[in-house]
Amino acid sequence: SLRRLLRAKPYDLLLATSGAQALSLFEQHAVDLIVCDARMPFMDGPTLLREVHRRDPHCVNILLTGYADMSMITQAINDGYVFRYISKPWNDEELKLSLDQALEMKSAR
């Protein structure tokens, strides 16, 4: 659904189905922004984004979550490795606006 939503945007999308695959892509490509689900097999989203932040603190991270584990979300934001979280199901326009804002912030740095 992200691919469909973002097909008109000028983004180069890299898609992964696991945290390990995402880290592999991250090592092979320059990545400005990661949108990650909170729940994934073998590695949850906050763990992936913490590792991405450790490797590149300038990569902007957005966490998608379909459940309200506010302590996990709050911790991730307070630790500084998640720019924003978005609840699922997301509003398409809100998500696109969040991506644009995240990339503008990165560009301004």
XYZ file of N, CA and C in Angstrom:
327
model
N 0.815 -1.197 0.000
C 0.000 0.000 0.000
C 0.858 1.261 0.000
N 2.045 1.201 0.605
C 2.943 2.364 0.549
C 3.436 2.609 -0.873
N 3.748 1.553 -1.577
C 4.187 1.693 -2.967
C 3.100 2.379 -3.799
N 1.870 1.943 -3.639
C 0.740 2.549 -4.357
C 0.590 4.015 -3.981
N 0.650 4.304 -2.703
C 0.460 5.667 -2.217
C 1.540 6.623 -2.724
N 2.757 6.128 -2.833
C 3.890 7.004 -3.137
C 4.346 6.952 -4.585
N 3.623 6.258 -5.442
C 4.077 6.090 -6.827
C 4.203 7.406 -7.575
N 3.428 8.424 -7.228
C 3.508 9.717 -7.919
C 4.567 10.630 -7.303
N 5.144 10.226 -6.185
C 6.157 11.039 -5.516
C 7.522 10.782 -6.159
N 8.423 11.746 -6.069
C 9.745 11.573 -6.681
C 10.724 10.820 -5.768
N 10.254 9.794 -5.112
C 11.085 9.025 -4.186
C 11.603 7.768 -4.874
N 12.804 7.373 -4.514
C 13.315 6.051 -4.869
C 12.980 5.151 -3.682
N 12.061 4.229 -3.879
C 11.608 3.372 -2.786
C 12.434 2.093 -2.726
N 12.825 1.732 -1.535
C 13.453 0.445 -1.247
C 12.520 -0.247 -0.267
N 12.078 -1.428 -0.597
C 11.109 -2.128 0.249
C 11.731 -3.378 0.848
N 11.458 -3.583 2.121
C 11.976 -4.756 2.827
C 10.826 -5.423 3.569
N 10.944 -6.718 3.752
C 9.914 -7.461 4.477
C 10.358 -7.887 5.868
N 11.569 -7.499 6.255
C 12.065 -7.826 7.597
C 13.081 -6.777 8.019
N 13.346 -6.730 9.299
C 14.352 -5.811 9.807
C 15.735 -6.110 9.256
N 16.083 -7.385 9.161
C 17.396 -7.767 8.630
C 17.546 -7.333 7.177
N 16.496 -7.523 6.396
C 16.542 -7.109 4.994
C 16.639 -5.584 4.903
N 15.940 -4.881 5.766
C 16.008 -3.415 5.778
C 17.425 -2.944 6.104
N 18.066 -3.561 7.083
C 19.445 -3.187 7.428
C 20.398 -3.472 6.277
N 20.182 -4.561 5.580
C 21.016 -4.879 4.426
C 20.864 -3.809 3.347
N 19.635 -3.415 3.048
C 19.401 -2.352 2.068
C 20.016 -1.032 2.536
N 19.900 -0.781 3.834
C 20.446 0.442 4.421
C 21.961 0.517 4.228
N 22.619 -0.617 4.325
C 24.070 -0.665 4.143
C 24.473 -0.504 2.678
N 23.599 -0.860 1.758
C 23.918 -0.837 0.331
C 23.523 0.461 -0.369
N 22.666 1.256 0.252
C 22.126 2.450 -0.397
C 22.153 3.634 0.555
N 22.235 4.827 -0.006
C 22.055 6.037 0.792
C 20.561 6.174 1.083
N 20.206 6.270 2.343
C 18.802 6.303 2.746
C 18.572 7.576 3.561
N 17.579 8.357 3.145
C 17.245 9.588 3.857
C 16.157 9.387 4.895
N 15.251 8.442 4.619
C 14.064 8.291 5.452
C 13.658 6.829 5.491
N 13.262 6.383 6.669
C 12.738 5.024 6.817
C 11.339 5.113 7.416
N 10.406 4.394 6.803
C 9.070 4.198 7.352
C 9.003 2.728 7.726
N 8.736 2.474 8.981
C 8.854 1.116 9.497
C 7.639 0.755 10.347
N 7.168 -0.455 10.187
C 6.082 -0.951 11.025
C 6.640 -1.281 12.408
N 5.846 -1.057 13.428
C 6.283 -1.358 14.793
C 6.439 -2.860 15.012
N 5.574 -3.641 14.397
C 5.627 -5.094 14.572
C 6.080 -5.752 13.280
N 7.187 -6.460 13.377
C 7.725 -7.207 12.245
C 8.266 -8.523 12.785
N 8.430 -9.505 11.925
C 8.997 -10.770 12.407
C 10.469 -10.620 12.779
N 10.868 -11.212 13.861
C 12.252 -11.335 14.322
C 12.865 -10.054 14.864
N 12.426 -8.896 14.438
C 12.982 -7.635 14.930
C 11.849 -6.603 14.882
N 11.525 -6.013 16.023
C 10.453 -5.022 15.984
C 10.959 -3.701 15.414
N 10.024 -2.847 15.056
C 10.362 -1.579 14.432
C 11.267 -0.696 15.265
N 10.967 -0.496 16.555
C 11.858 0.339 17.361
C 13.294 -0.191 17.424
N 13.468 -1.498 17.454
C 14.818 -2.067 17.460
C 15.525 -1.751 16.146
N 14.828 -1.916 15.037
C 15.414 -1.577 13.738
C 15.787 -0.106 13.688
N 14.885 0.763 14.089
C 15.152 2.196 13.992
C 16.249 2.643 14.952
N 16.359 2.006 16.102
C 17.465 2.294 17.023
C 18.796 1.949 16.362
N 18.848 0.805 15.679
C 20.083 0.387 15.002
C 20.393 1.313 13.824
N 19.393 1.700 13.076
C 19.599 2.644 11.971
C 20.146 3.957 12.522
N 19.562 4.432 13.613
C 20.018 5.688 14.218
C 21.468 5.579 14.696
N 21.826 4.428 15.233
C 23.204 4.217 15.677
C 24.162 4.305 14.491
N 23.756 3.755 13.354
C 24.608 3.746 12.168
C 24.612 5.086 11.434
N 23.478 5.779 11.440
C 23.374 7.068 10.757
C 22.340 7.929 11.481
N 22.787 8.771 12.397
C 21.843 9.589 13.167
C 21.104 10.636 12.332
N 21.504 10.824 11.074
C 20.836 11.808 10.215
C 19.690 11.206 9.402
N 19.564 9.905 9.396
C 18.431 9.269 8.721
C 17.179 9.550 9.548
N 16.112 9.976 8.889
C 14.866 10.309 9.576
C 13.985 9.060 9.596
N 13.410 8.781 10.764
C 12.651 7.553 10.956
C 11.212 7.832 11.366
N 10.291 7.149 10.697
C 8.868 7.229 11.027
C 8.387 5.825 11.360
N 7.683 5.711 12.460
C 7.196 4.421 12.945
C 5.691 4.326 12.716
N 5.266 3.273 12.037
C 3.843 2.983 11.854
C 3.427 2.001 12.941
N 2.317 2.276 13.587
C 1.882 1.375 14.626
C 0.379 1.151 14.570
N -0.011 -0.098 14.676
C -1.418 -0.464 14.661
C -1.942 -0.774 16.045
N -1.106 -0.612 17.036
C -1.536 -0.870 18.399
C -0.965 0.230 19.283
N -1.583 0.447 20.404
C -1.252 1.600 21.238
C -0.313 1.214 22.369
N 0.920 0.896 22.045
C 1.931 0.701 23.079
C 2.637 2.038 23.255
N 1.956 2.929 23.956
C 2.455 4.301 24.064
C 3.794 4.371 24.793
N 4.065 3.464 25.708
C 5.355 3.512 26.402
C 6.491 3.245 25.421
N 6.304 2.283 24.494
C 7.329 1.989 23.491
C 7.506 3.181 22.558
N 6.410 3.761 22.117
C 6.465 4.891 21.196
C 7.112 6.096 21.870
N 6.681 6.391 23.084
C 7.236 7.526 23.825
C 8.728 7.353 24.046
N 9.137 6.150 24.409
C 10.560 5.882 24.625
C 11.355 6.106 23.344
N 10.851 5.620 22.221
C 11.541 5.776 20.941
C 11.672 7.245 20.559
N 10.620 8.012 20.768
C 10.677 9.443 20.454
C 11.613 10.161 21.425
N 11.514 9.864 22.706
C 12.382 10.507 23.700
C 13.853 10.170 23.485
N 14.126 8.968 23.014
C 15.513 8.572 22.742
C 16.046 9.232 21.478
N 15.172 9.858 20.693
C 15.599 10.655 19.555
C 15.794 9.909 18.261
N 15.363 8.674 18.188
C 15.577 7.948 16.934
C 14.302 7.759 16.126
N 13.194 8.306 16.590
C 11.960 8.297 15.818
C 11.485 9.744 15.687
N 11.350 10.193 14.456
C 10.888 11.550 14.170
C 9.407 11.690 14.491
N 8.632 10.691 14.082
C 7.183 10.754 14.254
C 6.626 9.337 14.222
N 5.511 9.146 14.899
C 4.800 7.882 14.740
C 3.443 8.175 14.129
N 2.960 7.232 13.353
C 1.671 7.358 12.682
C 0.870 6.095 12.975
N -0.352 6.280 13.426
C -1.223 5.146 13.742
C -1.811 4.561 12.477
N -1.934 3.233 12.492
C -2.609 2.527 11.401
C -4.052 2.271 11.814
N -4.965 2.312 10.906
C -4.771 2.664 9.501
C -4.493 4.167 9.383
N -3.573 4.514 8.522
C -3.187 5.908 8.397
C -4.072 6.629 7.384
N -4.068 7.924 7.501
C -4.704 8.795 6.523
C -3.655 9.069 5.457
N -3.955 8.778 4.194
C -2.973 8.909 3.118
C -2.370 10.310 3.049
N -3.193 11.330 3.140
C -2.682 12.702 3.032
C -1.795 13.055 4.226
N -2.176 12.592 5.406
C -1.365 12.831 6.606
C 0.004 12.151 6.467
N 0.009 10.934 5.963
C 1.269 10.220 5.790
C 2.158 10.930 4.769
N 1.600 11.326 3.642
C 2.401 12.021 2.633
C 2.936 13.340 3.183
N 2.120 14.071 3.939
C 2.566 15.316 4.548
C 3.699 15.051 5.548
N 3.574 13.996 6.330
C 4.623 13.644 7.300
C 5.928 13.307 6.595
N 5.852 12.580 5.486
C 7.059 12.251 4.723
C 7.695 13.516 4.165
N 6.882 14.400 3.598
C 7.407 15.656 3.066
C 8.070 16.481 4.168
N 7.433 16.577 5.316
C 7.990 17.346 6.433
C 9.302 16.731 6.922
N 9.337 15.418 7.005
C 10.548 14.739 7.470
C 11.707 15.002 6.508
N 11.440 14.917 5.224
C 12.508 15.148 4.239
C 12.926 16.610 4.189
N 11.980 17.524 4.383
C 12.331 18.948 4.456
C 13.218 19.218 5.669
N 12.891 18.604 6.806
C 13.696 18.766 8.012
C 15.105 18.235 7.785
N 15.212 17.067 7.163
C 16.536 16.504 6.883
C 17.318 17.411 5.957
N 16.672 17.942 4.944
C 17.323 18.835 3.999
C 17.813 20.111 4.680
N 17.033 20.613 5.638
C 17.390 21.828 6.358
C 18.593 21.633 7.284
N 18.825 20.395 7.696
C 19.979 20.123 8.564
C 21.221 20.347 7.767
